[in-house]
Amino acid sequence: MPRNLVGIDALTRDKILYLLDMAREFELRPNRKLLDGRIVATLFFEPSTRTRLSFETAANRLGAKVIGFTDPKVTSSTKGETLKDTILMVGNYADVIVMRHYLEGAALYASEVSPVPVINAGDGAHQHPTQTMLDLYTIRQTQGTLENLNICLVGDLRYGRTVHSLLMAMRHFNPTFHFVAPPSLAMPDEYKEYCREYGIHYEEHEEFSEAIIAQSDILYMTRVQRERFSDLMEYERVKDVYILRRDMLREAKTNMRILHPLPRVNEIHVDVDDDPHAYYFQQARNGIYARQAIICDVLGLTLEDIRHD
Ligand code: CP
């Protein structure tokens, strides 16, 4: 049976910490030809900059070759080929499939029909587990721990798959969450139910105040996801609802760090970029190491294999 990474909820606390330790090895030395002769397929049915390029960088630094597409319009899916047939075909060519798809559940479906491991690079508004692994890596890197942190999630909590996956992963580490969103973009009930089930403490806010920022260890900003709105008038109404500016950071803890999965539009003013709390570009860099670890893991390489390389 192939090993897959479809949802972050499948990972135990020990497995998360193990993958973070593996990612640390890759940060110390990224170029390791552990996957010489292997082929990684990147199938992107939705646009991406960071996820695709960091996966491809990860594969190249591991000595693998990369095939794939960045636009489904240039594939036979435009002729009516099903996702199942596409996955079966690519499974003939590659050793692992990295797939982003606009449909929630597409990664799970692909993993059920694929002869090779499938890694979910984002499925609709559902999950983005590899982003979560790099987020966890970054949180541990900046805070020295994942335990007992105060994490403020701001913006589009309804459609933002990164916040859904982060919330689920943090259940192992006793967080306190502050959900800051307008009512139309509030955290969906299923994730609040998840918090109650796992004893995760959370508070909801409509106002994005300096008082909330002052309590935070991690301030996780998100983009309002235009592509998920059926009503573009509603998007126009909420798109700039929260804009983080440097003068809002006066009371922030010294060690607080601002994260964002990126791309950003207006939600972080550029005057924040030079502030010592800003960490989103370093966060994106960590995607290489986290994804090196994930590719190796689904292909059966262990932490010991990497340490002895
Ligand atoms: N964070 C993220 O998923 O970015 P991309 O959409 O550019 O891949």
PDB file of C-alpha atoms and ligand atoms in Angstrom:
ATOM      1  CA  MET A   1       0.000   0.000   0.000  1.00  0.00           C
ATOM      2  CA  PRO A   2       1.408   3.449  -0.868  1.00  0.00           C
ATOM      3  CA  ARG A   3       1.953   5.945   1.971  1.00  0.00           C
ATOM      4  CA  ASN A   4       0.073   9.184   1.407  1.00  0.00           C
ATOM      5  CA  LEU A   5      -0.283  12.600   3.020  1.00  0.00           C
ATOM      6  CA  VAL A   6      -3.873  13.644   2.388  1.00  0.00           C
ATOM      7  CA  GLY A   7      -5.015  15.189   5.672  1.00  0.00           C
ATOM      8  CA  ILE A   8      -3.031  16.542   8.613  1.00  0.00           C
ATOM      9  CA  ASP A   9      -5.430  14.815  11.023  1.00  0.00           C
ATOM     10  CA  ALA A  10      -3.878  11.474  10.023  1.00  0.00           C
ATOM     11  CA  LEU A  11      -0.574  12.446  11.671  1.00  0.00           C
ATOM     12  CA  THR A  12       0.030  11.621  15.323  1.00  0.00           C
ATOM     13  CA  ARG A  13       1.905  13.971  17.609  1.00  0.00           C
ATOM     14  CA  ASP A  14       4.973  11.716  17.405  1.00  0.00           C
ATOM     15  CA  LYS A  15       4.808  11.596  13.623  1.00  0.00           C
ATOM     16  CA  ILE A  16       4.572  15.391  13.382  1.00  0.00           C
ATOM     17  CA  LEU A  17       7.606  15.830  15.645  1.00  0.00           C
ATOM     18  CA  TYR A  18       9.497  13.145  13.698  1.00  0.00           C
ATOM     19  CA  LEU A  19       8.835  14.940  10.378  1.00  0.00           C
ATOM     20  CA  LEU A  20       9.907  18.253  11.907  1.00  0.00           C
ATOM     21  CA  ASP A  21      13.160  16.643  13.057  1.00  0.00           C
ATOM     22  CA  MET A  22      13.652  15.324   9.546  1.00  0.00           C
ATOM     23  CA  ALA A  23      13.009  18.798   8.098  1.00  0.00           C
ATOM     24  CA  ARG A  24      15.635  20.197  10.487  1.00  0.00           C
ATOM     25  CA  GLU A  25      18.210  17.808   8.976  1.00  0.00           C
ATOM     26  CA  PHE A  26      17.374  19.234   5.550  1.00  0.00           C
ATOM     27  CA  GLU A  27      17.682  22.809   6.760  1.00  0.00           C
ATOM     28  CA  LEU A  28      21.181  21.960   8.017  1.00  0.00           C
ATOM     29  CA  ARG A  29      22.104  20.373   4.659  1.00  0.00           C
ATOM     30  CA  PRO A  30      19.526  20.619   1.854  1.00  0.00           C
ATOM     31  CA  ASN A  31      21.493  18.966  -0.959  1.00  0.00           C
ATOM     32  CA  ARG A  32      21.367  15.188  -0.511  1.00  0.00           C
ATOM     33  CA  LYS A  33      21.027  12.833  -3.452  1.00  0.00           C
ATOM     34  CA  LEU A  34      18.759  10.434  -1.587  1.00  0.00           C
ATOM     35  CA  LEU A  35      16.247  10.181  -4.443  1.00  0.00           C
ATOM     36  CA  ASP A  36      18.605   9.704  -7.371  1.00  0.00           C
ATOM     37  CA  GLY A  37      16.658   7.964 -10.155  1.00  0.00           C
ATOM     38  CA  ARG A  38      13.217   8.765  -8.683  1.00  0.00           C
ATOM     39  CA  ILE A  39      10.567  10.888 -10.396  1.00  0.00           C
ATOM     40  CA  VAL A  40       8.231  13.329  -8.626  1.00  0.00           C
ATOM     41  CA  ALA A  41       5.074  14.442 -10.495  1.00  0.00           C
ATOM     42  CA  THR A  42       3.558  17.834  -9.632  1.00  0.00           C
ATOM     43  CA  LEU A  43      -0.038  18.082 -10.868  1.00  0.00           C
ATOM     44  CA  PHE A  44      -1.438  21.568 -10.256  1.00  0.00           C
ATOM     45  CA  PHE A  45      -5.090  21.978 -11.215  1.00  0.00           C
ATOM     46  CA  GLU A  46      -5.038  25.366  -9.404  1.00  0.00           C
ATOM     47  CA  PRO A  47      -2.458  28.186  -9.488  1.00  0.00           C
ATOM     48  CA  SER A  48       0.496  28.126  -7.100  1.00  0.00           C
ATOM     49  CA  THR A  49       3.843  29.815  -6.639  1.00  0.00           C
ATOM     50  CA  ARG A  50       5.273  28.630  -3.312  1.00  0.00           C
ATOM     51  CA  THR A  51       3.846  25.140  -2.997  1.00  0.00           C
ATOM     52  CA  ARG A  52       4.790  23.985  -6.475  1.00  0.00           C
ATOM     53  CA  LEU A  53       8.187  25.673  -6.608  1.00  0.00           C
ATOM     54  CA  SER A  54       9.188  24.555  -3.117  1.00  0.00           C
ATOM     55  CA  PHE A  55       8.124  20.970  -3.895  1.00  0.00           C
ATOM     56  CA  GLU A  56      10.139  21.087  -7.101  1.00  0.00           C
ATOM     57  CA  THR A  57      13.105  22.624  -5.287  1.00  0.00           C
ATOM     58  CA  ALA A  58      12.806  19.915  -2.633  1.00  0.00           C
ATOM     59  CA  ALA A  59      12.761  17.177  -5.267  1.00  0.00           C
ATOM     60  CA  ASN A  60      15.716  18.670  -7.150  1.00  0.00           C
ATOM     61  CA  ARG A  61      17.777  19.059  -3.979  1.00  0.00           C
ATOM     62  CA  LEU A  62      17.089  15.378  -3.247  1.00  0.00           C
ATOM     63  CA  GLY A  63      18.358  14.366  -6.694  1.00  0.00           C
ATOM     64  CA  ALA A  64      14.926  13.405  -8.107  1.00  0.00           C
ATOM     65  CA  LYS A  65      13.594  14.489 -11.483  1.00  0.00           C
ATOM     66  CA  VAL A  66      10.323  16.410 -11.778  1.00  0.00           C
ATOM     67  CA  ILE A  67       7.488  16.081 -14.311  1.00  0.00           C
ATOM     68  CA  GLY A  68       4.079  17.696 -14.226  1.00  0.00           C
ATOM     69  CA  PHE A  69       1.849  20.556 -15.250  1.00  0.00           C
ATOM     70  CA  THR A  70       0.916  23.953 -13.882  1.00  0.00           C
ATOM     71  CA  ASP A  71      -2.237  24.466 -15.900  1.00  0.00           C
ATOM     72  CA  PRO A  72      -4.846  21.729 -16.450  1.00  0.00           C
ATOM     73  CA  LYS A  73      -5.884  23.460 -19.709  1.00  0.00           C
ATOM     74  CA  VAL A  74      -2.800  21.961 -21.376  1.00  0.00           C
ATOM     75  CA  THR A  75      -3.719  18.418 -20.306  1.00  0.00           C
ATOM     76  CA  SER A  76      -6.187  15.842 -21.616  1.00  0.00           C
ATOM     77  CA  SER A  77      -8.594  16.699 -18.791  1.00  0.00           C
ATOM     78  CA  THR A  78      -9.859  19.339 -21.271  1.00  0.00           C
ATOM     79  CA  LYS A  79     -10.783  16.428 -23.582  1.00  0.00           C
ATOM     80  CA  GLY A  80     -12.821  14.823 -20.812  1.00  0.00           C
ATOM     81  CA  GLU A  81     -10.230  12.543 -19.188  1.00  0.00           C
ATOM     82  CA  THR A  82     -11.259  11.763 -15.629  1.00  0.00           C
ATOM     83  CA  LEU A  83      -9.145  12.465 -12.566  1.00  0.00           C
ATOM     84  CA  LYS A  84      -8.961   8.707 -11.970  1.00  0.00           C
ATOM     85  CA  ASP A  85      -7.491   8.041 -15.422  1.00  0.00           C
ATOM     86  CA  THR A  86      -5.068  10.956 -15.066  1.00  0.00           C
ATOM     87  CA  ILE A  87      -3.807   9.615 -11.744  1.00  0.00           C
ATOM     88  CA  LEU A  88      -3.485   6.062 -13.082  1.00  0.00           C
ATOM     89  CA  MET A  89      -1.478   7.356 -16.047  1.00  0.00           C
ATOM     90  CA  VAL A  90       0.837   9.536 -13.982  1.00  0.00           C
ATOM     91  CA  GLY A  91       1.265   6.613 -11.582  1.00  0.00           C
ATOM     92  CA  ASN A  92       2.807   4.765 -14.548  1.00  0.00           C
ATOM     93  CA  TYR A  93       5.426   7.463 -14.918  1.00  0.00           C
ATOM     94  CA  ALA A  94       6.277   8.805 -11.460  1.00  0.00           C
ATOM     95  CA  ASP A  95       7.194   7.450  -8.016  1.00  0.00           C
ATOM     96  CA  VAL A  96       5.139  10.033  -6.114  1.00  0.00           C
ATOM     97  CA  ILE A  97       2.330  12.440  -7.062  1.00  0.00           C
ATOM     98  CA  VAL A  98       1.988  15.921  -5.562  1.00  0.00           C
ATOM     99  CA  MET A  99      -1.445  17.289  -6.446  1.00  0.00           C
ATOM    100  CA  ARG A 100      -3.319  20.554  -5.920  1.00  0.00           C
ATOM    101  CA  HIS A 101      -6.972  20.502  -6.926  1.00  0.00           C
ATOM    102  CA  TYR A 102      -9.890  22.917  -6.628  1.00  0.00           C
ATOM    103  CA  LEU A 103     -12.270  20.196  -5.383  1.00  0.00           C
ATOM    104  CA  GLU A 104     -12.433  19.287  -1.706  1.00  0.00           C
ATOM    105  CA  GLY A 105     -11.766  15.560  -1.373  1.00  0.00           C
ATOM    106  CA  ALA A 106      -9.881  15.275  -4.676  1.00  0.00           C
ATOM    107  CA  ALA A 107      -6.640  14.322  -2.915  1.00  0.00           C
ATOM    108  CA  LEU A 108      -8.347  11.582  -0.920  1.00  0.00           C
ATOM    109  CA  TYR A 109      -9.918  10.217  -4.087  1.00  0.00           C
ATOM    110  CA  ALA A 110      -6.578  10.328  -5.913  1.00  0.00           C
ATOM    111  CA  SER A 111      -4.894   8.489  -3.043  1.00  0.00           C
ATOM    112  CA  GLU A 112      -7.526   5.739  -3.240  1.00  0.00           C
ATOM    113  CA  VAL A 113      -6.903   5.045  -6.932  1.00  0.00           C
ATOM    114  CA  SER A 114      -3.194   5.822  -7.210  1.00  0.00           C
ATOM    115  CA  PRO A 115      -0.565   3.080  -7.431  1.00  0.00           C
ATOM    116  CA  VAL A 116       2.032   5.511  -5.968  1.00  0.00           C
ATOM    117  CA  PRO A 117       1.967   7.833  -2.917  1.00  0.00           C
ATOM    118  CA  VAL A 118      -0.131  10.991  -3.192  1.00  0.00           C
ATOM    119  CA  ILE A 119       0.682  14.217  -1.356  1.00  0.00           C
ATOM    120  CA  ASN A 120      -2.116  16.761  -1.006  1.00  0.00           C
ATOM    121  CA  ALA A 121      -0.860  20.199  -2.053  1.00  0.00           C
ATOM    122  CA  GLY A 122      -4.244  21.769  -1.233  1.00  0.00           C
ATOM    123  CA  ASP A 123      -7.798  20.591  -2.027  1.00  0.00           C
ATOM    124  CA  GLY A 124     -10.323  23.398  -2.354  1.00  0.00           C
ATOM    125  CA  ALA A 125     -11.160  25.046   0.966  1.00  0.00           C
ATOM    126  CA  HIS A 126     -10.500  21.779   2.791  1.00  0.00           C
ATOM    127  CA  GLN A 127      -6.874  21.111   3.801  1.00  0.00           C
ATOM    128  CA  HIS A 128      -3.278  22.051   3.008  1.00  0.00           C
ATOM    129  CA  PRO A 129      -1.272  19.605   5.144  1.00  0.00           C
ATOM    130  CA  THR A 130       2.184  20.359   3.752  1.00  0.00           C
ATOM    131  CA  GLN A 131       1.660  24.074   4.446  1.00  0.00           C
ATOM    132  CA  THR A 132       0.821  23.074   7.992  1.00  0.00           C
ATOM    133  CA  MET A 133       4.042  21.124   8.343  1.00  0.00           C
ATOM    134  CA  LEU A 134       6.058  24.172   7.307  1.00  0.00           C
ATOM    135  CA  ASP A 135       3.921  26.347   9.601  1.00  0.00           C
ATOM    136  CA  LEU A 136       4.623  24.019  12.532  1.00  0.00           C
ATOM    137  CA  TYR A 137       8.301  23.989  11.642  1.00  0.00           C
ATOM    138  CA  THR A 138       8.323  27.791  11.624  1.00  0.00           C
ATOM    139  CA  ILE A 139       6.401  28.071  14.880  1.00  0.00           C
ATOM    140  CA  ARG A 140       8.808  25.712  16.641  1.00  0.00           C
ATOM    141  CA  GLN A 141      11.790  27.484  15.060  1.00  0.00           C
ATOM    142  CA  THR A 142      10.660  30.900  16.308  1.00  0.00           C
ATOM    143  CA  GLN A 143       9.055  30.004  19.657  1.00  0.00           C
ATOM    144  CA  GLY A 144      11.324  27.086  20.634  1.00  0.00           C
ATOM    145  CA  THR A 145       8.229  24.941  21.298  1.00  0.00           C
ATOM    146  CA  LEU A 146       4.805  24.066  19.935  1.00  0.00           C
ATOM    147  CA  GLU A 147       3.271  23.795  23.417  1.00  0.00           C
ATOM    148  CA  ASN A 148       0.836  26.193  25.126  1.00  0.00           C
ATOM    149  CA  LEU A 149       0.970  28.940  22.507  1.00  0.00           C
ATOM    150  CA  ASN A 150      -1.480  31.749  21.924  1.00  0.00           C
ATOM    151  CA  ILE A 151      -2.261  31.770  18.199  1.00  0.00           C
ATOM    152  CA  CYS A 152      -4.352  34.444  16.515  1.00  0.00           C
ATOM    153  CA  LEU A 153      -5.862  33.497  13.125  1.00  0.00           C
ATOM    154  CA  VAL A 154      -6.999  36.540  11.139  1.00  0.00           C
ATOM    155  CA  GLY A 155      -9.023  36.986   7.956  1.00  0.00           C
ATOM    156  CA  ASP A 156     -10.679  34.372   5.810  1.00  0.00           C
ATOM    157  CA  LEU A 157     -11.234  31.546   8.259  1.00  0.00           C
ATOM    158  CA  ARG A 158     -14.140  30.175   6.235  1.00  0.00           C
ATOM    159  CA  TYR A 159     -12.338  29.293   3.013  1.00  0.00           C
ATOM    160  CA  GLY A 160      -8.736  29.306   4.270  1.00  0.00           C
ATOM    161  CA  ARG A 161      -7.569  25.699   4.090  1.00  0.00           C
ATOM    162  CA  THR A 162      -4.282  26.555   5.802  1.00  0.00           C
ATOM    163  CA  VAL A 163      -6.013  27.636   9.014  1.00  0.00           C
ATOM    164  CA  HIS A 164      -8.205  24.526   8.997  1.00  0.00           C
ATOM    165  CA  SER A 165      -5.184  22.241   8.793  1.00  0.00           C
ATOM    166  CA  LEU A 166      -3.183  24.265  11.352  1.00  0.00           C
ATOM    167  CA  LEU A 167      -6.018  24.126  13.854  1.00  0.00           C
ATOM    168  CA  MET A 168      -6.233  20.332  13.517  1.00  0.00           C
ATOM    169  CA  ALA A 169      -2.498  19.794  13.876  1.00  0.00           C
ATOM    170  CA  MET A 170      -2.263  22.008  16.956  1.00  0.00           C
ATOM    171  CA  ARG A 171      -4.680  19.769  18.883  1.00  0.00           C
ATOM    172  CA  HIS A 172      -1.613  17.876  20.105  1.00  0.00           C
ATOM    173  CA  PHE A 173      -0.014  20.961  21.692  1.00  0.00           C
ATOM    174  CA  ASN A 174      -2.588  22.654  23.956  1.00  0.00           C
ATOM    175  CA  PRO A 175      -2.970  25.951  22.056  1.00  0.00           C
ATOM    176  CA  THR A 176      -5.300  28.873  22.705  1.00  0.00           C
ATOM    177  CA  PHE A 177      -6.767  30.231  19.474  1.00  0.00           C
ATOM    178  CA  HIS A 178      -8.241  33.638  18.743  1.00  0.00           C
ATOM    179  CA  PHE A 179     -10.342  33.581  15.572  1.00  0.00           C
ATOM    180  CA  VAL A 180     -10.609  37.092  14.093  1.00  0.00           C
ATOM    181  CA  ALA A 181     -13.020  37.251  11.143  1.00  0.00           C
ATOM    182  CA  PRO A 182     -16.133  39.053   9.926  1.00  0.00           C
ATOM    183  CA  PRO A 183     -19.302  36.959  10.308  1.00  0.00           C
ATOM    184  CA  SER A 184     -19.356  35.942   6.631  1.00  0.00           C
ATOM    185  CA  LEU A 185     -15.790  34.548   6.884  1.00  0.00           C
ATOM    186  CA  ALA A 186     -16.012  33.040  10.374  1.00  0.00           C
ATOM    187  CA  MET A 187     -14.450  29.703  11.256  1.00  0.00           C
ATOM    188  CA  PRO A 188     -16.910  27.031  10.037  1.00  0.00           C
ATOM    189  CA  ASP A 189     -18.947  25.194  12.665  1.00  0.00           C
ATOM    190  CA  GLU A 190     -17.292  21.849  11.843  1.00  0.00           C
ATOM    191  CA  TYR A 191     -13.895  23.219  12.963  1.00  0.00           C
ATOM    192  CA  LYS A 192     -15.330  24.792  16.112  1.00  0.00           C
ATOM    193  CA  GLU A 193     -16.914  21.409  16.833  1.00  0.00           C
ATOM    194  CA  TYR A 194     -13.473  19.863  16.272  1.00  0.00           C
ATOM    195  CA  CYS A 195     -12.044  22.273  18.865  1.00  0.00           C
ATOM    196  CA  ARG A 196     -14.671  21.253  21.397  1.00  0.00           C
ATOM    197  CA  GLU A 197     -14.058  17.556  20.692  1.00  0.00           C
ATOM    198  CA  TYR A 198     -10.319  17.898  21.305  1.00  0.00           C
ATOM    199  CA  GLY A 199     -10.509  20.411  24.155  1.00  0.00           C
ATOM    200  CA  ILE A 200      -8.917  23.242  22.145  1.00  0.00           C
ATOM    201  CA  HIS A 201      -9.650  26.608  23.758  1.00  0.00           C
ATOM    202  CA  TYR A 202     -10.799  29.311  21.323  1.00  0.00           C
ATOM    203  CA  GLU A 203     -12.379  32.756  21.314  1.00  0.00           C
ATOM    204  CA  GLU A 204     -14.038  34.505  18.384  1.00  0.00           C
ATOM    205  CA  HIS A 205     -13.677  38.221  17.585  1.00  0.00           C
ATOM    206  CA  GLU A 206     -14.919  40.516  14.881  1.00  0.00           C
ATOM    207  CA  GLU A 207     -12.603  43.379  15.867  1.00  0.00           C
ATOM    208  CA  PHE A 208      -8.880  43.061  15.056  1.00  0.00           C
ATOM    209  CA  SER A 209      -7.507  44.970  18.025  1.00  0.00           C
ATOM    210  CA  GLU A 210      -4.057  45.782  19.385  1.00  0.00           C
ATOM    211  CA  ALA A 211      -5.139  44.023  22.591  1.00  0.00           C
ATOM    212  CA  ILE A 212      -5.480  40.705  20.731  1.00  0.00           C
ATOM    213  CA  ILE A 213      -2.155  41.245  18.975  1.00  0.00           C
ATOM    214  CA  ALA A 214      -0.528  41.945  22.368  1.00  0.00           C
ATOM    215  CA  GLN A 215      -1.603  38.517  23.681  1.00  0.00           C
ATOM    216  CA  SER A 216      -0.352  36.579  20.661  1.00  0.00           C
ATOM    217  CA  ASP A 217       2.726  34.408  20.265  1.00  0.00           C
ATOM    218  CA  ILE A 218       1.834  33.828  16.621  1.00  0.00           C
ATOM    219  CA  LEU A 219      -0.217  36.217  14.495  1.00  0.00           C
ATOM    220  CA  TYR A 220      -1.342  34.201  11.464  1.00  0.00           C
ATOM    221  CA  MET A 221      -2.724  36.480   8.747  1.00  0.00           C
ATOM    222  CA  THR A 222      -4.652  35.109   5.765  1.00  0.00           C
ATOM    223  CA  ARG A 223      -5.815  36.374   2.387  1.00  0.00           C
ATOM    224  CA  VAL A 224      -9.507  36.672   1.595  1.00  0.00           C
ATOM    225  CA  GLN A 225      -9.858  33.978  -1.070  1.00  0.00           C
ATOM    226  CA  ARG A 226     -11.509  35.653  -4.030  1.00  0.00           C
ATOM    227  CA  GLU A 227     -11.530  32.410  -6.032  1.00  0.00           C
ATOM    228  CA  ARG A 228     -13.866  30.684  -3.533  1.00  0.00           C
ATOM    229  CA  PHE A 229     -16.626  33.343  -3.575  1.00  0.00           C
ATOM    230  CA  SER A 230     -19.736  32.714  -5.659  1.00  0.00           C
ATOM    231  CA  ASP A 231     -20.851  36.321  -4.970  1.00  0.00           C
ATOM    232  CA  LEU A 232     -18.110  38.780  -6.003  1.00  0.00           C
ATOM    233  CA  MET A 233     -20.043  41.687  -4.433  1.00  0.00           C
ATOM    234  CA  GLU A 234     -19.565  39.976  -1.081  1.00  0.00           C
ATOM    235  CA  TYR A 235     -15.853  39.565  -1.829  1.00  0.00           C
ATOM    236  CA  GLU A 236     -15.565  43.302  -2.567  1.00  0.00           C
ATOM    237  CA  ARG A 237     -17.295  44.064   0.737  1.00  0.00           C
ATOM    238  CA  VAL A 238     -14.922  42.000   2.902  1.00  0.00           C
ATOM    239  CA  LYS A 239     -11.646  41.880   0.952  1.00  0.00           C
ATOM    240  CA  ASP A 240      -9.923  44.640   2.938  1.00  0.00           C
ATOM    241  CA  VAL A 241     -11.671  44.067   6.239  1.00  0.00           C
ATOM    242  CA  TYR A 242      -8.389  43.668   8.169  1.00  0.00           C
ATOM    243  CA  ILE A 243      -5.109  45.304   7.222  1.00  0.00           C
ATOM    244  CA  LEU A 244      -2.165  44.832   9.575  1.00  0.00           C
ATOM    245  CA  ARG A 245      -0.018  47.961   9.826  1.00  0.00           C
ATOM    246  CA  ARG A 246       3.244  48.450  11.658  1.00  0.00           C
ATOM    247  CA  ASP A 247       1.762  50.879  14.192  1.00  0.00           C
ATOM    248  CA  MET A 248      -0.558  48.092  15.412  1.00  0.00           C
ATOM    249  CA  LEU A 249       2.482  46.146  16.702  1.00  0.00           C
ATOM    250  CA  ARG A 250       3.448  48.603  19.472  1.00  0.00           C
ATOM    251  CA  GLU A 251       2.308  46.300  22.296  1.00  0.00           C
ATOM    252  CA  ALA A 252       3.282  43.003  20.631  1.00  0.00           C
ATOM    253  CA  LYS A 253       5.443  40.531  22.562  1.00  0.00           C
ATOM    254  CA  THR A 254       9.099  40.766  21.553  1.00  0.00           C
ATOM    255  CA  ASN A 255       9.100  37.174  20.362  1.00  0.00           C
ATOM    256  CA  MET A 256       5.739  37.320  18.584  1.00  0.00           C
ATOM    257  CA  ARG A 257       6.033  36.394  14.915  1.00  0.00           C
ATOM    258  CA  ILE A 258       3.723  37.264  12.044  1.00  0.00           C
ATOM    259  CA  LEU A 259       3.080  34.380   9.668  1.00  0.00           C
ATOM    260  CA  HIS A 260       1.102  34.247   6.430  1.00  0.00           C
ATOM    261  CA  PRO A 261       0.865  31.328   4.005  1.00  0.00           C
ATOM    262  CA  LEU A 262       1.085  33.890   1.161  1.00  0.00           C
ATOM    263  CA  PRO A 263       0.301  35.212  -1.365  1.00  0.00           C
ATOM    264  CA  ARG A 264      -0.695  38.413   0.408  1.00  0.00           C
ATOM    265  CA  VAL A 265      -2.865  41.026  -1.221  1.00  0.00           C
ATOM    266  CA  ASN A 266      -3.599  43.961   1.131  1.00  0.00           C
ATOM    267  CA  GLU A 267      -3.919  42.253   4.508  1.00  0.00           C
ATOM    268  CA  ILE A 268      -0.321  42.998   5.569  1.00  0.00           C
ATOM    269  CA  HIS A 269       0.814  46.507   4.713  1.00  0.00           C
ATOM    270  CA  VAL A 270       4.310  46.583   3.222  1.00  0.00           C
ATOM    271  CA  ASP A 271       5.452  48.756   6.143  1.00  0.00           C
ATOM    272  CA  VAL A 272       5.320  45.590   8.286  1.00  0.00           C
ATOM    273  CA  ASP A 273       7.888  43.792   6.125  1.00  0.00           C
ATOM    274  CA  ASP A 274      10.872  45.416   7.856  1.00  0.00           C
ATOM    275  CA  ASP A 275       9.480  44.949  11.339  1.00  0.00           C
ATOM    276  CA  PRO A 276      11.331  42.305  13.415  1.00  0.00           C
ATOM    277  CA  HIS A 277       8.013  40.517  14.032  1.00  0.00           C
ATOM    278  CA  ALA A 278       7.549  39.810  10.316  1.00  0.00           C
ATOM    279  CA  TYR A 279       8.511  36.237   9.451  1.00  0.00           C
ATOM    280  CA  TYR A 280       6.419  35.246   6.417  1.00  0.00           C
ATOM    281  CA  PHE A 281       9.231  35.130   3.876  1.00  0.00           C
ATOM    282  CA  GLN A 282      11.400  32.941   6.122  1.00  0.00           C
ATOM    283  CA  GLN A 283       8.283  30.811   6.691  1.00  0.00           C
ATOM    284  CA  ALA A 284       7.959  30.226   2.931  1.00  0.00           C
ATOM    285  CA  ARG A 285      11.626  29.192   2.766  1.00  0.00           C
ATOM    286  CA  ASN A 286      10.943  26.500   5.370  1.00  0.00           C
ATOM    287  CA  GLY A 287       8.572  24.931   2.842  1.00  0.00           C
ATOM    288  CA  ILE A 288      11.560  23.409   1.078  1.00  0.00           C
ATOM    289  CA  TYR A 289      12.767  21.528   4.173  1.00  0.00           C
ATOM    290  CA  ALA A 290       9.312  20.431   5.304  1.00  0.00           C
ATOM    291  CA  ARG A 291       8.521  19.139   1.816  1.00  0.00           C
ATOM    292  CA  GLN A 292      11.863  17.334   1.516  1.00  0.00           C
ATOM    293  CA  ALA A 293      10.912  15.492   4.696  1.00  0.00           C
ATOM    294  CA  ILE A 294       7.412  14.664   3.432  1.00  0.00           C
ATOM    295  CA  ILE A 295       8.595  13.375   0.052  1.00  0.00           C
ATOM    296  CA  CYS A 296      11.226  11.181   1.740  1.00  0.00           C
ATOM    297  CA  ASP A 297       8.726   9.871   4.271  1.00  0.00           C
ATOM    298  CA  VAL A 298       6.076   8.803   1.743  1.00  0.00           C
ATOM    299  CA  LEU A 299       8.821   7.059  -0.235  1.00  0.00           C
ATOM    300  CA  GLY A 300       9.865   5.091   2.855  1.00  0.00           C
ATOM    301  CA  LEU A 301      13.104   6.876   3.808  1.00  0.00           C
ATOM    302  CA  THR A 302      13.625   7.251   7.545  1.00  0.00           C
ATOM    303  CA  LEU A 303      15.225   9.876   9.782  1.00  0.00           C
ATOM    304  CA  GLU A 304      18.072   7.419  10.331  1.00  0.00           C
ATOM    305  CA  ASP A 305      18.596   7.115   6.550  1.00  0.00           C
ATOM    306  CA  ILE A 306      18.888  10.882   6.346  1.00  0.00           C
ATOM    307  CA  ARG A 307      21.174  11.244   9.378  1.00  0.00           C
ATOM    308  CA  HIS A 308      23.500   8.592   8.004  1.00  0.00           C
ATOM    309  CA  ASP A 309      23.608  10.091   4.509  1.00  0.00           C
TER     310      ASP A 309
HETATM  311  N1   CP B   1       0.935  29.032   0.565  1.00  0.00           N
HETATM  312  C1   CP B   1       0.578  28.615  -0.673  1.00  0.00           C
HETATM  313  O1   CP B   1      -0.101  27.591  -0.829  1.00  0.00           O
HETATM  314  O2   CP B   1       1.037  29.402  -1.674  1.00  0.00           O
HETATM  315  P1   CP B   1       0.849  29.108  -3.228  1.00  0.00           P
HETATM  316  O3   CP B   1      -0.647  29.187  -3.505  1.00  0.00           O
HETATM  317  O4   CP B   1       1.634  30.136  -3.947  1.00  0.00           O
HETATM  318  O5   CP B   1       1.321  27.712  -3.486  1.00  0.00           O
END
